[in-house]
Short mmCIF file of C-alpha atoms and ligand atoms in Angstrom, two decimals:
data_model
loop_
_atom_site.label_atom_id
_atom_site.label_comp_id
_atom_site.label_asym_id
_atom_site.label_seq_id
_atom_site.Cartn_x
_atom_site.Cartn_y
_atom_site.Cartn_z
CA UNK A 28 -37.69 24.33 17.46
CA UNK A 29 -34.50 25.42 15.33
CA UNK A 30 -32.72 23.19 13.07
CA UNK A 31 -30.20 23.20 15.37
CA UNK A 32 -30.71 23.91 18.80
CA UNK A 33 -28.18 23.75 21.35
CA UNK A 34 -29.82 23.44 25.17
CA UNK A 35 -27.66 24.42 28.07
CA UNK A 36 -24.55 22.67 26.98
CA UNK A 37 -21.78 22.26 29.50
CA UNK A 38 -18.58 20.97 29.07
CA UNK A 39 -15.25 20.97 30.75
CA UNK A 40 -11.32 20.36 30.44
CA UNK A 41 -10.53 18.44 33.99
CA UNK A 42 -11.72 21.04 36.78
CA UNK A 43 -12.44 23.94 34.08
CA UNK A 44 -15.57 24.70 32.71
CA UNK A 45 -14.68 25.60 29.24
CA UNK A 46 -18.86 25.81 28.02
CA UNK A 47 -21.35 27.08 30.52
CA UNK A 48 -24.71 26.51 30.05
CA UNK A 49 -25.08 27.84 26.53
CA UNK A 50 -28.10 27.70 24.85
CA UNK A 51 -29.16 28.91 21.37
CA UNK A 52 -30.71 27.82 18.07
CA UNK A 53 -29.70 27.87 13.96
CA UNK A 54 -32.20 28.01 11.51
CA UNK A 55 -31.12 26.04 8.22
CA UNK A 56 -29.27 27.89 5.76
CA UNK A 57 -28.26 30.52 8.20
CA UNK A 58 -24.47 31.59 9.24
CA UNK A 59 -23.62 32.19 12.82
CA UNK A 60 -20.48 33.55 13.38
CA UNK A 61 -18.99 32.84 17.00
CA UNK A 62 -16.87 36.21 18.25
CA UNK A 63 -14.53 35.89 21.58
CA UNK A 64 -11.26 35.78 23.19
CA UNK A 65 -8.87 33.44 23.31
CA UNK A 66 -9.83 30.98 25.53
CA UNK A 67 -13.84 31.79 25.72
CA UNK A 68 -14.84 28.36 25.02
CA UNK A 69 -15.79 28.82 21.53
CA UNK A 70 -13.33 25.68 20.23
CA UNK A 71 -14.67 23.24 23.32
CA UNK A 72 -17.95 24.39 21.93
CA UNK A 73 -17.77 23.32 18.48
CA UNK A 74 -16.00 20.07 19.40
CA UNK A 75 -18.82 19.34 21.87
CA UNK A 76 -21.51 20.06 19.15
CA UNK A 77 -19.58 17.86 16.41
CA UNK A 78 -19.12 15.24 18.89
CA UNK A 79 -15.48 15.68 19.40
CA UNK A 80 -15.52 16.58 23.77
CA UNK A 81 -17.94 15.56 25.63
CA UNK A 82 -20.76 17.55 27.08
CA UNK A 83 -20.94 16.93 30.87
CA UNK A 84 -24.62 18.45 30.94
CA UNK A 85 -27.45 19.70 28.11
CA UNK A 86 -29.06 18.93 25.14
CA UNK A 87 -27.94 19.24 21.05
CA UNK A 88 -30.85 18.88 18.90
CA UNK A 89 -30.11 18.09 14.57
CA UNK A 90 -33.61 18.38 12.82
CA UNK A 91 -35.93 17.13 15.93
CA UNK A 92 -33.29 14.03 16.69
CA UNK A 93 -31.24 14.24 20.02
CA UNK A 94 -27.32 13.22 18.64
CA UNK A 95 -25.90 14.49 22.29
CA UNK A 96 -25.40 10.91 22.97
CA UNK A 97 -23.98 9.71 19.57
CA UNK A 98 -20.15 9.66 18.73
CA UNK A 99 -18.37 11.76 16.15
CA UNK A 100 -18.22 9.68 13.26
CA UNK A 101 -22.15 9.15 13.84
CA UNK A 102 -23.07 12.64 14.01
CA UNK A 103 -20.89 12.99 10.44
CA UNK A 104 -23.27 10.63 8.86
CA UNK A 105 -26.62 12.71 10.63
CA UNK A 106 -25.00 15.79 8.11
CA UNK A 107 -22.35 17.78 11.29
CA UNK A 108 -19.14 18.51 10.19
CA UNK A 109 -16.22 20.07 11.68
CA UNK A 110 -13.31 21.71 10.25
CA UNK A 111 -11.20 21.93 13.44
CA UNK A 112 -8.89 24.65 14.61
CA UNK A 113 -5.50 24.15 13.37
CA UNK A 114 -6.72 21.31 10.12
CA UNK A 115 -5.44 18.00 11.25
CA UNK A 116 -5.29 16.16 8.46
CA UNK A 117 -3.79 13.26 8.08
CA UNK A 118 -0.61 14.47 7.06
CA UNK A 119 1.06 11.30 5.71
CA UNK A 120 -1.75 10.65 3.31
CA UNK A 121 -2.27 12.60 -0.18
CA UNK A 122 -4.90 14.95 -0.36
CA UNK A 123 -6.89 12.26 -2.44
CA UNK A 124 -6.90 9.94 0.38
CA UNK A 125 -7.83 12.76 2.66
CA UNK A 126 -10.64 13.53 0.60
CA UNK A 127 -11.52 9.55 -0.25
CA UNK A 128 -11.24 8.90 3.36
CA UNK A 129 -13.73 11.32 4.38
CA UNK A 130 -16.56 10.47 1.44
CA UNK A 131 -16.90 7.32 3.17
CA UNK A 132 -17.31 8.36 6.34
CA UNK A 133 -20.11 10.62 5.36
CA UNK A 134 -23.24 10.40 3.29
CA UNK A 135 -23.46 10.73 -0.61
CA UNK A 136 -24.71 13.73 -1.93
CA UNK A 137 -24.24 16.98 -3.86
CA UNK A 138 -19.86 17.17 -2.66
CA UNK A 139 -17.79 14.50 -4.23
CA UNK A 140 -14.27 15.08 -5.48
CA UNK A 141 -15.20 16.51 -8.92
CA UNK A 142 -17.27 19.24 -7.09
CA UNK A 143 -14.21 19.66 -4.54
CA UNK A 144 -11.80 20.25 -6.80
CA UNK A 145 -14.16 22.59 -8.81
CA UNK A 146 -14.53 24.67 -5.65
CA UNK A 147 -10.54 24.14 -4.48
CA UNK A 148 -9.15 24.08 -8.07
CA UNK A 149 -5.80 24.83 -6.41
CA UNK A 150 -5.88 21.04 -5.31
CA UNK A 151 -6.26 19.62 -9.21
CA UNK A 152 -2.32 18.90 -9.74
CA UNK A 153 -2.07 18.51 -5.45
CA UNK A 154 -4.52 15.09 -5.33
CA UNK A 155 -0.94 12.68 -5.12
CA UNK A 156 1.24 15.27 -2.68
CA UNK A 157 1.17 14.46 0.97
CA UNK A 158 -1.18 16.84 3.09
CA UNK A 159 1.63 17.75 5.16
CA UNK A 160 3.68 19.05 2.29
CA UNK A 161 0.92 21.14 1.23
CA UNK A 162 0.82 25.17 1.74
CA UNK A 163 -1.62 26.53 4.94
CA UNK A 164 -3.97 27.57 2.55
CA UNK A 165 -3.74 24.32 -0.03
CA UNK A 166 -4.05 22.42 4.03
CA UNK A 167 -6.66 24.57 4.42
CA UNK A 168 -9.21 23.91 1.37
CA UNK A 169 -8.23 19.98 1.93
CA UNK A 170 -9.46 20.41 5.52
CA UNK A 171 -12.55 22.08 4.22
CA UNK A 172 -13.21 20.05 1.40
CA UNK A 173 -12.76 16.88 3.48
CA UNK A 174 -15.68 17.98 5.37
CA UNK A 175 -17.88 18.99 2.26
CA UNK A 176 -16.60 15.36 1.23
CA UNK A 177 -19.14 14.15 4.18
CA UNK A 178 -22.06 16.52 2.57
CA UNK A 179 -23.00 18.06 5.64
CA UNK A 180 -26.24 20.21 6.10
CA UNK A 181 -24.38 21.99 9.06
CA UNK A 182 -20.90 22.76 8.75
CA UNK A 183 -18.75 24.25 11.91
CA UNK A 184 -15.56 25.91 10.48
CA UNK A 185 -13.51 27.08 13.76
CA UNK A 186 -10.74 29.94 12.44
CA UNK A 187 -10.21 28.56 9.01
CA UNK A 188 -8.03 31.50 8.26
CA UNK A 189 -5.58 31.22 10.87
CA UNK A 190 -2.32 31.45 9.62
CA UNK A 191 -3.03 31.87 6.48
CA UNK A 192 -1.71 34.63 3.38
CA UNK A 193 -4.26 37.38 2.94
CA UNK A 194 -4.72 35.40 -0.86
CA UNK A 195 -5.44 32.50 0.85
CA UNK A 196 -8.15 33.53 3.09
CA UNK A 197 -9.64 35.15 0.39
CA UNK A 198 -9.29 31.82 -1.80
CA UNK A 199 -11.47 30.33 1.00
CA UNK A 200 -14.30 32.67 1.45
CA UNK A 201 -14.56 33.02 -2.00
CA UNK A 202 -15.16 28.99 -2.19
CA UNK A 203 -17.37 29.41 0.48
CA UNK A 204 -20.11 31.47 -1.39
CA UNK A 205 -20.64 28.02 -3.17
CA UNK A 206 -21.94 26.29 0.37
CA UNK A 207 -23.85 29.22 1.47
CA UNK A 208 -25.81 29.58 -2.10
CA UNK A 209 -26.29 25.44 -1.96
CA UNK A 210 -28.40 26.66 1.77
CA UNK A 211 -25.35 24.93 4.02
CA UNK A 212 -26.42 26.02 7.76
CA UNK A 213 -22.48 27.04 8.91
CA UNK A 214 -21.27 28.26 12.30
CA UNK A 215 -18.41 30.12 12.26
CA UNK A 216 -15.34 30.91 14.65
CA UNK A 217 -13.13 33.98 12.65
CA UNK A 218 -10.81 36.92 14.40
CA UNK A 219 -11.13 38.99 11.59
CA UNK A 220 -14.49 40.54 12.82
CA UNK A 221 -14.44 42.18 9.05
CA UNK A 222 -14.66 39.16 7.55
CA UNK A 223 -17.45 37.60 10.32
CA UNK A 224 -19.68 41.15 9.72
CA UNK A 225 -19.68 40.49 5.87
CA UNK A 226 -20.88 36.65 5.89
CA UNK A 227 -22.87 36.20 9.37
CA UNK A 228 -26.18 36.50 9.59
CA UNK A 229 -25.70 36.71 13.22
CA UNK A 230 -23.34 36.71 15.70
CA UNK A 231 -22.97 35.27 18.89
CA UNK A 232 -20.52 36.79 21.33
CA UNK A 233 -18.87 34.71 24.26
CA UNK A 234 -17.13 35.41 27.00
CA UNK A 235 -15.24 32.90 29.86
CA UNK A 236 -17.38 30.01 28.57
CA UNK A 237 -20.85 32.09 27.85
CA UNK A 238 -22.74 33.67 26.05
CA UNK A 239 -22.98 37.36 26.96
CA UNK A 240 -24.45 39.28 23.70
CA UNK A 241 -26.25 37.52 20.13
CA UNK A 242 -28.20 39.24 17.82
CA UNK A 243 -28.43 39.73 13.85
CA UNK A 244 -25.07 41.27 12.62
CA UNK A 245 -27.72 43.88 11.00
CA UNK A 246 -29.30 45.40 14.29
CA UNK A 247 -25.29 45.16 16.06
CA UNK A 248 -22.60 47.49 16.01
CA UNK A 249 -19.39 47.03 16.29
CA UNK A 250 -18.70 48.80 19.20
CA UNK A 251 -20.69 46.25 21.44
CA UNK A 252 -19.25 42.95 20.21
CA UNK A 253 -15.88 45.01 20.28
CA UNK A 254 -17.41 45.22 23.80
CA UNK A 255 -18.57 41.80 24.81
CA UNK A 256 -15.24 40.45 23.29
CA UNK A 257 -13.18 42.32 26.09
CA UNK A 258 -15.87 41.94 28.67
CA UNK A 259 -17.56 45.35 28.93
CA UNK A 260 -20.58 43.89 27.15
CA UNK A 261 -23.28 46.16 28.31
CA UNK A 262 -27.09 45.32 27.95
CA UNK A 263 -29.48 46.70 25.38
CA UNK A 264 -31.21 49.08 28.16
CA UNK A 265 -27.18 50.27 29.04
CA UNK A 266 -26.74 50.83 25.99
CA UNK A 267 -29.27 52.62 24.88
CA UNK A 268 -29.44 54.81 27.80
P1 LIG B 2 -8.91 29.99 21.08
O1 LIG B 2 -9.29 31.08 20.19
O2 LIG B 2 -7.62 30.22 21.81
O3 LIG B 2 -8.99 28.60 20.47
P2 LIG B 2 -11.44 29.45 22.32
O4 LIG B 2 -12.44 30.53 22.51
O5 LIG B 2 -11.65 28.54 21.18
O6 LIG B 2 -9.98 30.03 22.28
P3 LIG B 2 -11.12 27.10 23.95
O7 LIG B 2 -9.94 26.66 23.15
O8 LIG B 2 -12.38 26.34 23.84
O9 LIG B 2 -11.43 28.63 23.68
O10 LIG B 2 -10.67 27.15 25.49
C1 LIG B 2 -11.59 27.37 26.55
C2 LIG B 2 -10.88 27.14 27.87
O11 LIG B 2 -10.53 25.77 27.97
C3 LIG B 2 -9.58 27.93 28.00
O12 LIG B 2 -9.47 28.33 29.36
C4 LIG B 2 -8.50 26.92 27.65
O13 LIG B 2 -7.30 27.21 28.33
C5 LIG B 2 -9.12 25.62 28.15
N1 LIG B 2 -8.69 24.48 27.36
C6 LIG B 2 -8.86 24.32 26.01
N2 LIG B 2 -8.38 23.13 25.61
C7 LIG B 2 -7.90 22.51 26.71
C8 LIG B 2 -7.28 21.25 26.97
N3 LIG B 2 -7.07 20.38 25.98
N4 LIG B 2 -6.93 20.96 28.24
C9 LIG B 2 -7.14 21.83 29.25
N5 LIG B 2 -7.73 23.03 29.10
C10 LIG B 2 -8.11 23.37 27.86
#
């Protein structure tokens, strides 16, 4: 069994089935980077996984336990975290009661503020400003560091990038080299399939709520998950004929 494994997970928005049956397994310390349209589910998906939606049917597995059942703030403290699409932080608070907020939500561990701020040092002299006066990328390293604040052994970071100044996003990966060398398991959601091809370890491709084509990013080209992102995903037989 993986270190994560993820067993026909369903869930849905009202009548739409946003997930479909999707099934797959992380090993620790690998990076899976999640590749799709907008709208392919991959969002509800990392919700469902951290805890955030519901899953209406399946199985999600942390290190043998079975947390499909458990709450969000519970599956923090088993080592998930999500960095959610679009940050929300709490945007009245300073970044230091961000950050304070989510240590003690989470476990102790390697990540507490002195290791945050040596990974972020752009938030040194931003600890007392409000998170919602803060730049998108200052937002951003709050919202990531707020989850390293937790000390997660699997972190889910969907489109930290987004909206972001080319500086900025590479600000972020940079810091990210720290979590990958400490042997952080992360799934990834990122548009800039560049970026996704030059820290995955694997992709996963989905399409209208499934998964239509995974494998390592080392035996894929880019011209089939340019493929299975637009729905002319072929199979490995098609393509090879
Ligand atoms: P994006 O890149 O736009 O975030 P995504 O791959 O993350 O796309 P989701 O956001 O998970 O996809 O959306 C999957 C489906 O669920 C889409 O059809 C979307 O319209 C729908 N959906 C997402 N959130 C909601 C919601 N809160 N209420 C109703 N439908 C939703």
């Amino acid at each position: 069994m993986s270190y994560l494994e993820i067993e026909r997970i369903d869930a849905r928005h009202g009548l739409l089935q946003a997930v479909r049956e999707v099934s797959f397994g992380v090993e620790k310390g690998e990076i899976v980077a999640f590749v799709g349209a907008n709208g392919a589910g991959k969002t509800t998906l990392f919700r469902t996984i951290a805890g955030a939606h519901p899953a209406t049917a399946g199985r999600i597995r942390l290190d043998g336990a079975d947390v499909t059942a458990l709450p969000d703030h519970v599956r923090v403290r088993q080592g998930l975290a999500l960095v959610p699409e679009g940050r929300r932080l709490f945007s009245r608070m300073t970044v230091y009661e961000n950050l304070i907020l989510a240590r003690e939500a989470g476990r102790s561990g390697r990540w507490d503020l002195d290791a945050v701020l040596d990974t972020f040092p752009n938030l040194k002299n931003r600890l007392k400003s409000k998170a919602g006066n803060l730049s998108g990328g200052e937002q951003q390293a709050t919202a990531i560091g707020r989850a390293l604040m937790t000390n997660p052994d699997v972190l889910l970071l969907d489109e930290v990038s987004l909206g972001l100044s080319p500086a900025a996003v590479a600000r972020v990966y940079d810091s990210l080299q720290a979590l990958i060398e400490a042997g952080t398991t992360i799934l990834v959601v990122e548009q800039d399939l560049n970026r996704t091809l030059s820290i995955a370890n694997r992709i996963i491709c989905m399409l209208e709520g499934q998964i239509v084509v995974q494998g390592a990013v080392a035996e894929m080209t880019r011209e089939q998950i340019m493929d299975a992102y637009f729905g002319l995903h072929r199979t490995n037989r098609e393509n090879n004929a």
